[in-house]
Short mmCIF file of N, CA and C in Angstrom, two decimals:
data_model
loop_
_atom_site.label_atom_id
_atom_site.label_comp_id
_atom_site.label_asym_id
_atom_site.label_seq_id
_atom_site.Cartn_x
_atom_site.Cartn_y
_atom_site.Cartn_z
N MET A 1060 -67.46 -6.10 -39.62
CA MET A 1060 -66.08 -6.14 -39.96
C MET A 1060 -65.60 -7.00 -38.81
N ALA A 1061 -64.59 -8.08 -39.26
CA ALA A 1061 -63.70 -8.82 -38.61
C ALA A 1061 -62.67 -7.93 -37.90
N LYS A 1062 -62.39 -8.58 -36.57
CA LYS A 1062 -61.36 -7.73 -35.70
C LYS A 1062 -59.91 -8.59 -35.97
N LYS A 1063 -59.15 -8.17 -35.96
CA LYS A 1063 -57.87 -8.48 -36.15
C LYS A 1063 -57.22 -8.94 -34.76
N ALA A 1064 -56.59 -10.13 -34.77
CA ALA A 1064 -56.06 -10.48 -33.47
C ALA A 1064 -54.80 -10.72 -33.35
N LEU A 1065 -54.10 -10.54 -32.14
CA LEU A 1065 -52.75 -10.91 -32.23
C LEU A 1065 -53.02 -11.70 -30.48
N VAL A 1066 -51.94 -12.57 -31.05
CA VAL A 1066 -51.89 -13.97 -29.47
C VAL A 1066 -50.38 -13.43 -29.20
N ALA A 1067 -50.35 -12.69 -28.02
CA ALA A 1067 -48.77 -12.30 -27.33
C ALA A 1067 -48.69 -13.31 -26.48
N TYR A 1068 -47.45 -13.79 -25.84
CA TYR A 1068 -47.02 -15.06 -24.55
C TYR A 1068 -45.95 -14.45 -24.31
N PHE A 1069 -45.78 -14.64 -22.81
CA PHE A 1069 -44.63 -15.06 -22.28
C PHE A 1069 -44.62 -16.37 -21.51
N SER A 1070 -43.93 -17.09 -21.68
CA SER A 1070 -43.68 -18.79 -21.57
C SER A 1070 -42.34 -18.79 -20.83
N ALA A 1071 -42.26 -19.14 -19.82
CA ALA A 1071 -41.21 -19.80 -19.04
C ALA A 1071 -40.69 -20.76 -19.08
N SER A 1072 -41.42 -22.05 -19.25
CA SER A 1072 -41.40 -23.52 -19.37
C SER A 1072 -41.68 -23.85 -20.53
N GLY A 1073 -42.18 -23.36 -21.50
CA GLY A 1073 -42.89 -23.86 -22.75
C GLY A 1073 -44.35 -24.27 -22.43
N VAL A 1074 -44.67 -24.19 -21.39
CA VAL A 1074 -46.60 -24.58 -21.43
C VAL A 1074 -47.32 -23.61 -21.53
N THR A 1075 -47.01 -22.55 -21.22
CA THR A 1075 -48.16 -21.50 -22.01
C THR A 1075 -47.37 -21.17 -23.65
N ALA A 1076 -46.87 -21.20 -23.86
CA ALA A 1076 -45.70 -21.48 -25.41
C ALA A 1076 -47.00 -22.45 -26.24
N ALA A 1077 -47.17 -23.59 -26.03
CA ALA A 1077 -48.11 -24.53 -26.63
C ALA A 1077 -49.63 -24.19 -26.52
N LEU A 1078 -49.70 -23.66 -25.41
CA LEU A 1078 -51.52 -23.37 -25.42
C LEU A 1078 -51.46 -22.11 -26.14
N ALA A 1079 -50.48 -21.15 -26.11
CA ALA A 1079 -51.00 -19.80 -27.13
C ALA A 1079 -50.72 -20.26 -28.67
N LYS A 1080 -50.12 -21.36 -28.90
CA LYS A 1080 -49.76 -21.38 -30.42
C LYS A 1080 -51.17 -22.07 -30.70
N ARG A 1081 -51.61 -23.06 -30.17
CA ARG A 1081 -52.79 -23.48 -30.08
C ARG A 1081 -54.23 -22.57 -30.33
N LEU A 1082 -54.29 -21.67 -29.41
CA LEU A 1082 -55.22 -20.66 -29.53
C LEU A 1082 -54.97 -20.00 -30.90
N ALA A 1083 -53.75 -19.25 -31.24
CA ALA A 1083 -53.36 -18.59 -32.48
C ALA A 1083 -53.83 -19.31 -33.70
N ASP A 1084 -53.44 -20.68 -33.57
CA ASP A 1084 -54.02 -21.45 -35.17
C ASP A 1084 -55.46 -21.57 -34.91
N ALA A 1085 -56.13 -21.83 -34.05
CA ALA A 1085 -57.79 -21.86 -33.66
C ALA A 1085 -58.31 -20.67 -34.10
N ILE A 1086 -57.97 -19.53 -34.08
CA ILE A 1086 -58.70 -18.84 -34.33
C ILE A 1086 -57.94 -17.66 -35.65
N GLY A 1087 -56.81 -18.28 -36.13
CA GLY A 1087 -56.35 -17.50 -37.44
C GLY A 1087 -55.43 -16.48 -36.80
N ALA A 1088 -55.38 -16.18 -35.61
CA ALA A 1088 -54.37 -14.79 -35.38
C ALA A 1088 -52.92 -15.25 -35.36
N ASP A 1089 -52.32 -14.17 -35.28
CA ASP A 1089 -51.07 -13.77 -35.71
C ASP A 1089 -50.36 -14.12 -33.93
N LEU A 1090 -49.00 -14.38 -34.00
CA LEU A 1090 -48.46 -15.07 -32.90
C LEU A 1090 -47.48 -14.09 -32.61
N HIS A 1091 -47.20 -13.85 -31.23
CA HIS A 1091 -45.83 -13.27 -31.18
C HIS A 1091 -45.44 -13.65 -29.36
N GLU A 1092 -43.94 -13.91 -29.21
CA GLU A 1092 -43.38 -14.53 -28.13
C GLU A 1092 -42.89 -13.05 -27.36
N ILE A 1093 -43.35 -13.09 -26.61
CA ILE A 1093 -42.58 -12.10 -25.42
C ILE A 1093 -41.12 -12.49 -24.73
N GLN A 1094 -40.09 -11.84 -25.30
CA GLN A 1094 -39.09 -12.81 -25.24
C GLN A 1094 -38.08 -11.55 -23.83
N PRO A 1095 -37.60 -12.04 -22.58
CA PRO A 1095 -37.21 -11.22 -21.95
C PRO A 1095 -35.76 -10.70 -22.17
N GLU A 1096 -35.30 -9.61 -21.49
CA GLU A 1096 -33.98 -9.30 -22.28
C GLU A 1096 -32.84 -9.84 -21.78
N VAL A 1097 -33.66 -10.47 -20.47
CA VAL A 1097 -32.49 -11.28 -20.08
C VAL A 1097 -33.46 -12.76 -19.87
N PRO A 1098 -32.73 -13.98 -20.31
CA PRO A 1098 -33.90 -14.93 -20.67
C PRO A 1098 -33.59 -15.53 -18.73
N TYR A 1099 -34.84 -16.03 -18.08
CA TYR A 1099 -35.05 -16.77 -17.01
C TYR A 1099 -34.17 -18.02 -16.95
N THR A 1100 -33.76 -18.27 -15.99
CA THR A 1100 -32.99 -19.63 -15.88
C THR A 1100 -33.85 -20.73 -14.58
N LYS A 1101 -33.51 -21.83 -14.69
CA LYS A 1101 -34.16 -22.54 -13.71
C LYS A 1101 -34.22 -22.00 -12.16
N GLU A 1102 -32.89 -21.60 -11.73
CA GLU A 1102 -33.05 -21.08 -10.48
C GLU A 1102 -33.50 -19.75 -10.19
N ASP A 1103 -33.63 -18.73 -11.18
CA ASP A 1103 -34.53 -17.46 -11.18
C ASP A 1103 -36.03 -18.04 -11.05
N LEU A 1104 -36.24 -19.12 -11.49
CA LEU A 1104 -38.26 -19.27 -11.36
C LEU A 1104 -38.23 -20.23 -10.16
N ASP A 1105 -37.33 -20.45 -9.17
CA ASP A 1105 -37.44 -21.17 -8.07
C ASP A 1105 -38.21 -20.05 -7.08
N TRP A 1106 -39.67 -20.70 -7.24
CA TRP A 1106 -40.48 -19.76 -6.56
C TRP A 1106 -40.42 -19.90 -4.60
N THR A 1107 -39.53 -20.80 -4.56
CA THR A 1107 -39.61 -21.38 -3.10
C THR A 1107 -38.29 -20.72 -2.43
N ASN A 1108 -37.51 -19.88 -3.39
CA ASN A 1108 -36.12 -19.54 -2.99
C ASN A 1108 -36.93 -17.67 -2.94
N LYS A 1109 -36.95 -17.02 -1.81
CA LYS A 1109 -37.23 -15.86 -1.60
C LYS A 1109 -36.37 -14.97 -2.27
N ASN A 1110 -34.86 -15.32 -2.59
CA ASN A 1110 -34.01 -14.45 -3.19
C ASN A 1110 -34.24 -14.87 -4.94
N SER A 1111 -34.78 -15.69 -5.44
CA SER A 1111 -34.85 -15.72 -6.53
C SER A 1111 -35.23 -14.70 -7.87
N ARG A 1112 -34.92 -14.53 -8.39
CA ARG A 1112 -35.38 -13.62 -9.64
C ARG A 1112 -36.86 -13.22 -9.73
N SER A 1113 -37.38 -14.34 -10.09
CA SER A 1113 -39.37 -14.83 -9.86
C SER A 1113 -39.78 -13.96 -8.83
N SER A 1114 -38.91 -14.23 -7.72
CA SER A 1114 -39.67 -13.73 -5.86
C SER A 1114 -39.51 -12.48 -6.10
N VAL A 1115 -38.02 -11.92 -6.23
CA VAL A 1115 -37.96 -10.48 -5.94
C VAL A 1115 -39.02 -9.57 -6.85
N GLU A 1116 -38.90 -10.40 -8.08
CA GLU A 1116 -39.67 -9.40 -9.24
C GLU A 1116 -41.24 -9.17 -8.93
N MET A 1117 -41.35 -10.46 -7.79
CA MET A 1117 -43.00 -10.24 -7.94
C MET A 1117 -43.25 -9.85 -6.44
N ASN A 1118 -42.27 -9.75 -5.98
CA ASN A 1118 -42.60 -8.75 -4.59
C ASN A 1118 -42.15 -7.57 -4.30
N ASP A 1119 -41.53 -6.98 -5.44
CA ASP A 1119 -41.63 -5.95 -5.49
C ASP A 1119 -41.17 -5.33 -7.03
N LYS A 1120 -43.09 -4.57 -6.98
CA LYS A 1120 -42.87 -4.46 -8.77
C LYS A 1120 -42.26 -3.22 -9.19
N SER A 1121 -41.16 -2.88 -8.46
CA SER A 1121 -40.27 -1.87 -9.35
C SER A 1121 -39.29 -2.61 -10.11
N PHE A 1122 -39.06 -3.68 -9.86
CA PHE A 1122 -38.01 -4.56 -10.79
C PHE A 1122 -38.99 -5.12 -11.75
N CYS A 1123 -38.86 -4.57 -12.90
CA CYS A 1123 -39.90 -5.03 -13.96
C CYS A 1123 -38.84 -5.59 -15.28
N PRO A 1124 -38.86 -6.60 -15.46
CA PRO A 1124 -37.88 -6.95 -16.61
C PRO A 1124 -38.19 -6.31 -18.38
N GLN A 1125 -37.26 -6.04 -18.44
CA GLN A 1125 -37.00 -5.57 -20.02
C GLN A 1125 -37.18 -6.57 -21.01
N VAL A 1126 -38.10 -6.19 -21.91
CA VAL A 1126 -38.58 -6.84 -23.20
C VAL A 1126 -37.36 -7.16 -24.22
N ALA A 1127 -37.38 -8.02 -24.79
CA ALA A 1127 -36.18 -8.03 -25.89
C ALA A 1127 -36.53 -7.79 -27.31
N ASN A 1128 -37.86 -7.57 -27.41
CA ASN A 1128 -38.47 -7.88 -28.65
C ASN A 1128 -39.90 -6.93 -29.16
N ARG A 1129 -40.35 -6.58 -30.06
CA ARG A 1129 -41.30 -5.77 -30.07
C ARG A 1129 -42.26 -6.47 -30.96
N VAL A 1130 -43.55 -5.77 -30.93
CA VAL A 1130 -44.29 -6.12 -32.36
C VAL A 1130 -44.32 -4.65 -32.89
N GLU A 1131 -43.63 -4.75 -34.27
CA GLU A 1131 -43.41 -3.65 -34.62
C GLU A 1131 -45.12 -3.22 -35.58
N ASN A 1132 -46.06 -3.84 -35.77
CA ASN A 1132 -47.15 -3.83 -36.29
C ASN A 1132 -48.46 -3.62 -35.44
N ILE A 1133 -48.32 -3.70 -34.11
CA ILE A 1133 -49.37 -2.94 -32.84
C ILE A 1133 -50.66 -2.83 -33.40
N ASP A 1134 -50.35 -1.70 -34.29
CA ASP A 1134 -51.34 -0.57 -34.66
C ASP A 1134 -52.22 -1.19 -35.64
N ASP A 1135 -52.00 -2.76 -36.09
CA ASP A 1135 -52.88 -3.69 -37.16
C ASP A 1135 -53.76 -4.03 -36.11
N TYR A 1136 -53.49 -4.17 -35.02
CA TYR A 1136 -54.68 -5.22 -34.19
C TYR A 1136 -55.64 -4.65 -33.39
N ASP A 1137 -56.72 -5.17 -33.09
CA ASP A 1137 -57.77 -4.37 -32.50
C ASP A 1137 -58.04 -5.70 -31.17
N ILE A 1138 -57.37 -6.53 -31.64
CA ILE A 1138 -57.49 -7.80 -30.14
C ILE A 1138 -56.30 -8.17 -29.54
N ILE A 1139 -55.78 -8.26 -28.71
CA ILE A 1139 -54.58 -8.54 -28.05
C ILE A 1139 -55.06 -9.81 -26.78
N TYR A 1140 -54.59 -10.80 -27.09
CA TYR A 1140 -54.85 -11.95 -26.51
C TYR A 1140 -53.28 -12.37 -25.58
N ILE A 1141 -53.52 -11.74 -24.50
CA ILE A 1141 -52.22 -11.91 -23.59
C ILE A 1141 -51.82 -13.08 -22.79
N GLY A 1142 -50.97 -14.01 -22.88
CA GLY A 1142 -50.52 -15.56 -22.21
C GLY A 1142 -49.89 -15.07 -21.32
N PHE A 1143 -49.80 -15.90 -20.08
CA PHE A 1143 -48.67 -16.03 -19.46
C PHE A 1143 -48.98 -17.15 -18.43
N PRO A 1144 -48.04 -17.45 -17.63
CA PRO A 1144 -47.96 -18.57 -16.56
C PRO A 1144 -48.72 -17.57 -15.36
N ILE A 1145 -49.43 -18.31 -14.48
CA ILE A 1145 -49.54 -17.53 -12.90
C ILE A 1145 -48.61 -17.34 -12.26
N TRP A 1146 -47.75 -16.16 -11.60
CA TRP A 1146 -46.88 -16.17 -10.76
C TRP A 1146 -47.22 -15.51 -9.78
N TRP A 1147 -47.21 -15.87 -8.75
CA TRP A 1147 -48.11 -15.70 -7.39
C TRP A 1147 -49.60 -14.85 -7.50
N TYR A 1148 -50.66 -15.59 -7.94
CA TYR A 1148 -51.82 -15.77 -8.15
C TYR A 1148 -51.90 -13.74 -9.44
N VAL A 1149 -51.00 -13.68 -10.02
CA VAL A 1149 -51.29 -12.44 -11.19
C VAL A 1149 -50.62 -12.77 -12.53
N ALA A 1150 -50.18 -11.64 -13.48
CA ALA A 1150 -49.47 -12.21 -14.35
C ALA A 1150 -47.83 -11.63 -13.76
N PRO A 1151 -46.86 -12.45 -14.84
CA PRO A 1151 -45.26 -12.10 -14.09
C PRO A 1151 -45.63 -10.11 -14.86
N THR A 1152 -44.72 -9.75 -13.82
CA THR A 1152 -44.13 -8.76 -14.18
C THR A 1152 -43.89 -7.90 -15.77
N ILE A 1153 -43.03 -8.71 -16.31
CA ILE A 1153 -42.99 -8.57 -18.07
C ILE A 1153 -44.22 -8.57 -18.72
N ILE A 1154 -45.07 -9.00 -18.23
CA ILE A 1154 -46.34 -8.51 -18.99
C ILE A 1154 -46.88 -7.40 -18.78
N ASN A 1155 -46.74 -6.50 -17.61
CA ASN A 1155 -46.72 -5.65 -17.36
C ASN A 1155 -45.70 -4.49 -18.57
N THR A 1156 -44.83 -4.61 -18.67
CA THR A 1156 -43.25 -4.48 -19.07
C THR A 1156 -43.96 -3.97 -20.56
N PHE A 1157 -44.49 -5.34 -21.22
CA PHE A 1157 -44.29 -5.82 -22.52
C PHE A 1157 -45.83 -4.75 -22.99
N LEU A 1158 -47.20 -4.66 -22.48
CA LEU A 1158 -48.13 -3.71 -22.77
C LEU A 1158 -47.84 -2.22 -22.33
N GLU A 1159 -47.02 -1.78 -21.50
CA GLU A 1159 -46.70 -0.58 -21.32
C GLU A 1159 -45.94 0.24 -22.42
N GLN A 1160 -45.31 -0.94 -23.59
CA GLN A 1160 -44.28 -0.31 -24.59
C GLN A 1160 -45.05 0.03 -25.99
N TYR A 1161 -46.39 -0.04 -25.82
CA TYR A 1161 -47.47 0.44 -26.41
C TYR A 1161 -48.65 1.41 -26.36
N ASN A 1162 -49.13 1.96 -27.59
CA ASN A 1162 -50.17 2.74 -27.33
C ASN A 1162 -51.53 1.99 -27.22
N LEU A 1163 -52.64 1.47 -26.53
CA LEU A 1163 -53.13 0.64 -26.89
C LEU A 1163 -54.46 0.86 -27.00
N THR A 1164 -55.04 2.47 -26.69
CA THR A 1164 -56.14 3.10 -27.27
C THR A 1164 -56.71 2.50 -28.24
N GLY A 1165 -57.61 2.17 -27.56
CA GLY A 1165 -59.27 1.62 -28.56
C GLY A 1165 -59.19 -0.12 -28.60
N LYS A 1166 -57.91 -0.64 -28.24
CA LYS A 1166 -57.65 -1.88 -28.34
C LYS A 1166 -58.68 -2.74 -26.83
N GLU A 1167 -58.69 -3.88 -27.98
CA GLU A 1167 -59.47 -5.03 -26.23
C GLU A 1167 -58.27 -5.94 -26.04
N ILE A 1168 -58.03 -6.05 -24.60
CA ILE A 1168 -56.61 -6.61 -24.20
C ILE A 1168 -57.72 -7.95 -23.18
N ILE A 1169 -57.01 -9.24 -23.57
CA ILE A 1169 -58.17 -10.17 -23.36
C ILE A 1169 -56.68 -11.21 -22.66
N PRO A 1170 -56.49 -11.26 -21.32
CA PRO A 1170 -55.64 -12.08 -20.51
C PRO A 1170 -55.98 -13.48 -20.81
N PHE A 1171 -55.10 -14.51 -20.99
CA PHE A 1171 -55.29 -15.98 -20.65
C PHE A 1171 -54.02 -16.39 -20.21
N ALA A 1172 -54.13 -17.33 -19.44
CA ALA A 1172 -53.17 -17.92 -18.68
C ALA A 1172 -53.26 -19.35 -18.09
N THR A 1173 -52.01 -19.78 -18.05
CA THR A 1173 -51.35 -21.18 -17.67
C THR A 1173 -51.34 -21.53 -15.90
N SER A 1174 -51.50 -22.34 -15.37
CA SER A 1174 -50.91 -22.52 -13.67
C SER A 1174 -51.79 -23.90 -13.31
N GLY A 1175 -50.80 -24.56 -12.35
CA GLY A 1175 -51.20 -25.96 -12.12
C GLY A 1175 -52.38 -26.08 -11.17
N SER A 1176 -52.81 -24.55 -10.61
CA SER A 1176 -54.05 -25.04 -9.49
C SER A 1176 -54.49 -23.42 -9.49
N SER A 1177 -53.58 -22.44 -9.60
CA SER A 1177 -54.11 -21.14 -9.51
C SER A 1177 -54.64 -20.62 -10.36
N GLY A 1178 -55.84 -19.98 -9.88
CA GLY A 1178 -56.68 -19.27 -10.70
C GLY A 1178 -56.32 -18.11 -11.11
N MET A 1179 -56.78 -16.53 -11.81
CA MET A 1179 -56.63 -16.06 -11.93
C MET A 1179 -56.00 -14.38 -11.53
N GLY A 1180 -56.59 -15.05 -9.94
CA GLY A 1180 -56.21 -14.09 -8.26
C GLY A 1180 -56.28 -12.69 -9.14
N ARG A 1181 -55.28 -11.74 -8.77
CA ARG A 1181 -55.50 -10.21 -9.25
C ARG A 1181 -55.07 -9.56 -10.25
N THR A 1182 -55.02 -10.50 -11.23
CA THR A 1182 -54.52 -10.45 -12.40
C THR A 1182 -55.09 -9.01 -13.33
N ASN A 1183 -56.47 -9.07 -13.33
CA ASN A 1183 -56.65 -7.76 -13.84
C ASN A 1183 -56.67 -6.37 -13.33
N GLU A 1184 -56.39 -6.91 -11.87
CA GLU A 1184 -56.12 -5.42 -11.31
C GLU A 1184 -54.52 -4.95 -11.34
N GLU A 1185 -53.98 -6.18 -11.29
CA GLU A 1185 -52.70 -5.36 -11.59
C GLU A 1185 -52.25 -5.09 -12.76
N LEU A 1186 -52.99 -5.66 -13.88
CA LEU A 1186 -52.81 -5.04 -15.50
C LEU A 1186 -53.46 -3.87 -15.57
N LYS A 1187 -54.46 -3.61 -14.86
CA LYS A 1187 -55.06 -2.56 -15.58
C LYS A 1187 -54.26 -1.36 -15.71
N VAL A 1188 -53.59 -1.19 -14.91
CA VAL A 1188 -52.55 0.23 -15.21
C VAL A 1188 -51.63 0.22 -16.02
N SER A 1189 -51.12 -0.87 -16.85
CA SER A 1189 -50.51 -0.89 -17.89
C SER A 1189 -51.25 -1.16 -18.97
N CYS A 1190 -52.59 -0.67 -19.42
CA CYS A 1190 -53.70 -1.00 -20.04
C CYS A 1190 -54.10 0.38 -20.63
N ASN A 1191 -53.44 1.52 -20.46
CA ASN A 1191 -54.10 2.80 -20.81
C ASN A 1191 -54.92 2.58 -22.10
N GLY A 1192 -55.78 3.67 -21.83
CA GLY A 1192 -56.98 3.52 -23.24
C GLY A 1192 -57.25 2.14 -24.05
N ALA A 1193 -57.14 1.12 -22.99
CA ALA A 1193 -57.53 -0.18 -23.67
C ALA A 1193 -58.67 -0.69 -22.97
N VAL A 1194 -59.46 -1.55 -23.50
CA VAL A 1194 -60.38 -2.08 -22.91
C VAL A 1194 -59.77 -3.82 -22.35
N LEU A 1195 -59.89 -3.86 -21.10
CA LEU A 1195 -59.09 -4.84 -20.27
C LEU A 1195 -60.34 -5.98 -20.05
N LYS A 1196 -60.45 -7.18 -20.66
CA LYS A 1196 -61.63 -7.76 -20.86
C LYS A 1196 -61.34 -9.00 -19.78
N GLU A 1197 -62.15 -9.59 -18.74
CA GLU A 1197 -61.76 -10.53 -17.81
C GLU A 1197 -60.93 -11.83 -18.86
N GLY A 1198 -60.07 -12.31 -17.95
CA GLY A 1198 -59.49 -13.48 -18.27
C GLY A 1198 -59.84 -14.58 -18.13
N ARG A 1199 -58.92 -15.78 -18.41
CA ARG A 1199 -59.28 -17.18 -18.19
C ARG A 1199 -57.88 -17.88 -18.02
N ARG A 1200 -58.03 -18.76 -16.92
CA ARG A 1200 -57.12 -19.66 -17.07
C ARG A 1200 -57.04 -21.02 -17.24
N PHE A 1201 -56.55 -21.44 -18.27
CA PHE A 1201 -56.93 -22.70 -18.92
C PHE A 1201 -55.70 -23.89 -18.81
N ALA A 1202 -56.00 -25.28 -18.60
CA ALA A 1202 -55.20 -26.29 -17.97
C ALA A 1202 -54.09 -26.29 -19.78
N ALA A 1203 -53.10 -26.98 -19.44
CA ALA A 1203 -52.19 -26.99 -20.59
C ALA A 1203 -52.44 -27.68 -21.60
N ASN A 1204 -53.09 -28.54 -21.18
CA ASN A 1204 -53.89 -29.62 -22.54
C ASN A 1204 -55.38 -29.34 -23.13
N THR A 1205 -55.60 -28.13 -22.66
CA THR A 1205 -56.69 -27.36 -23.31
C THR A 1205 -56.61 -27.36 -24.88
N ASP A 1206 -57.82 -28.20 -25.45
CA ASP A 1206 -57.66 -28.61 -26.98
C ASP A 1206 -58.30 -27.15 -27.77
N ALA A 1207 -58.20 -27.22 -29.02
CA ALA A 1207 -57.93 -26.07 -29.97
C ALA A 1207 -59.79 -25.35 -30.12
N ALA A 1208 -60.75 -26.60 -29.65
CA ALA A 1208 -61.73 -26.54 -29.94
C ALA A 1208 -62.07 -25.82 -28.99
N GLU A 1209 -61.66 -26.07 -27.79
CA GLU A 1209 -62.58 -25.33 -26.35
C GLU A 1209 -61.90 -23.66 -26.43
N LEU A 1210 -60.61 -23.43 -26.98
CA LEU A 1210 -59.69 -22.22 -27.05
C LEU A 1210 -61.01 -21.35 -28.36
N LYS A 1211 -61.10 -21.99 -29.26
CA LYS A 1211 -61.66 -21.05 -30.18
C LYS A 1211 -63.04 -20.58 -29.80
N ALA A 1212 -64.20 -21.95 -28.94
CA ALA A 1212 -64.94 -21.29 -28.71
C ALA A 1212 -65.36 -20.18 -27.68
N TRP A 1213 -64.21 -20.37 -26.90
CA TRP A 1213 -63.91 -18.80 -26.05
C TRP A 1213 -63.44 -17.65 -26.44
N ALA A 1214 -62.73 -17.99 -27.89
CA ALA A 1214 -62.20 -16.53 -28.23
C ALA A 1214 -63.52 -15.77 -29.14
N ASP A 1215 -64.29 -16.89 -29.90
CA ASP A 1215 -64.64 -16.35 -30.92
C ASP A 1215 -65.97 -15.70 -29.99
N LYS A 1216 -66.28 -15.73 -29.24
CA LYS A 1216 -67.49 -14.90 -28.39
C LYS A 1216 -67.09 -13.11 -28.60
N ASP A 1217 -65.60 -13.07 -28.42
CA ASP A 1217 -64.92 -11.36 -28.45
C ASP A 1217 -64.58 -11.42 -29.89
N LEU A 1218 -64.33 -12.20 -30.71
CA LEU A 1218 -63.78 -12.06 -32.20
C LEU A 1218 -64.96 -11.46 -32.82
N SER A 1219 -66.31 -12.33 -32.67
CA SER A 1219 -67.24 -12.19 -33.62
C SER A 1219 -68.12 -10.54 -33.05
N ARG A 1220 -67.56 -9.64 -32.02
CA ARG A 1220 -68.37 -8.46 -32.17
C ARG A 1220 -67.87 -7.55 -32.69
#
């Protein structure tokens, strides 16, 4: 039986959005953009400013941004590919907020990320607490220009099981 997949993503600058759309198209998955209740400004994303919103959120995990939208039919999905840019060697905390909104029991959660140079770092370690009841698979970082064929080959190993 084929598993039904969702590609959910958060994109601060559009890079992850483009990759997520390519992945969803390549594997025939539904697509969902994780939208923050309060959108990020360019100043919010200034990682060189210790007082910027993103710096504060990543340094103090009690600052979890709220999500403005929900996946109404989350129970329909067996696999959730969760995409984001790497911030401070992990997923932005809005990813934790998103995952914690749902009962994920029995689902497979597969992270994918974009980054100029950072790897996945401690991503799974930090996401595990937000994936109660789900199987959190090892994720992968992709270059922004990764083509659909490579994304499909990567995803097919999980979709075919």
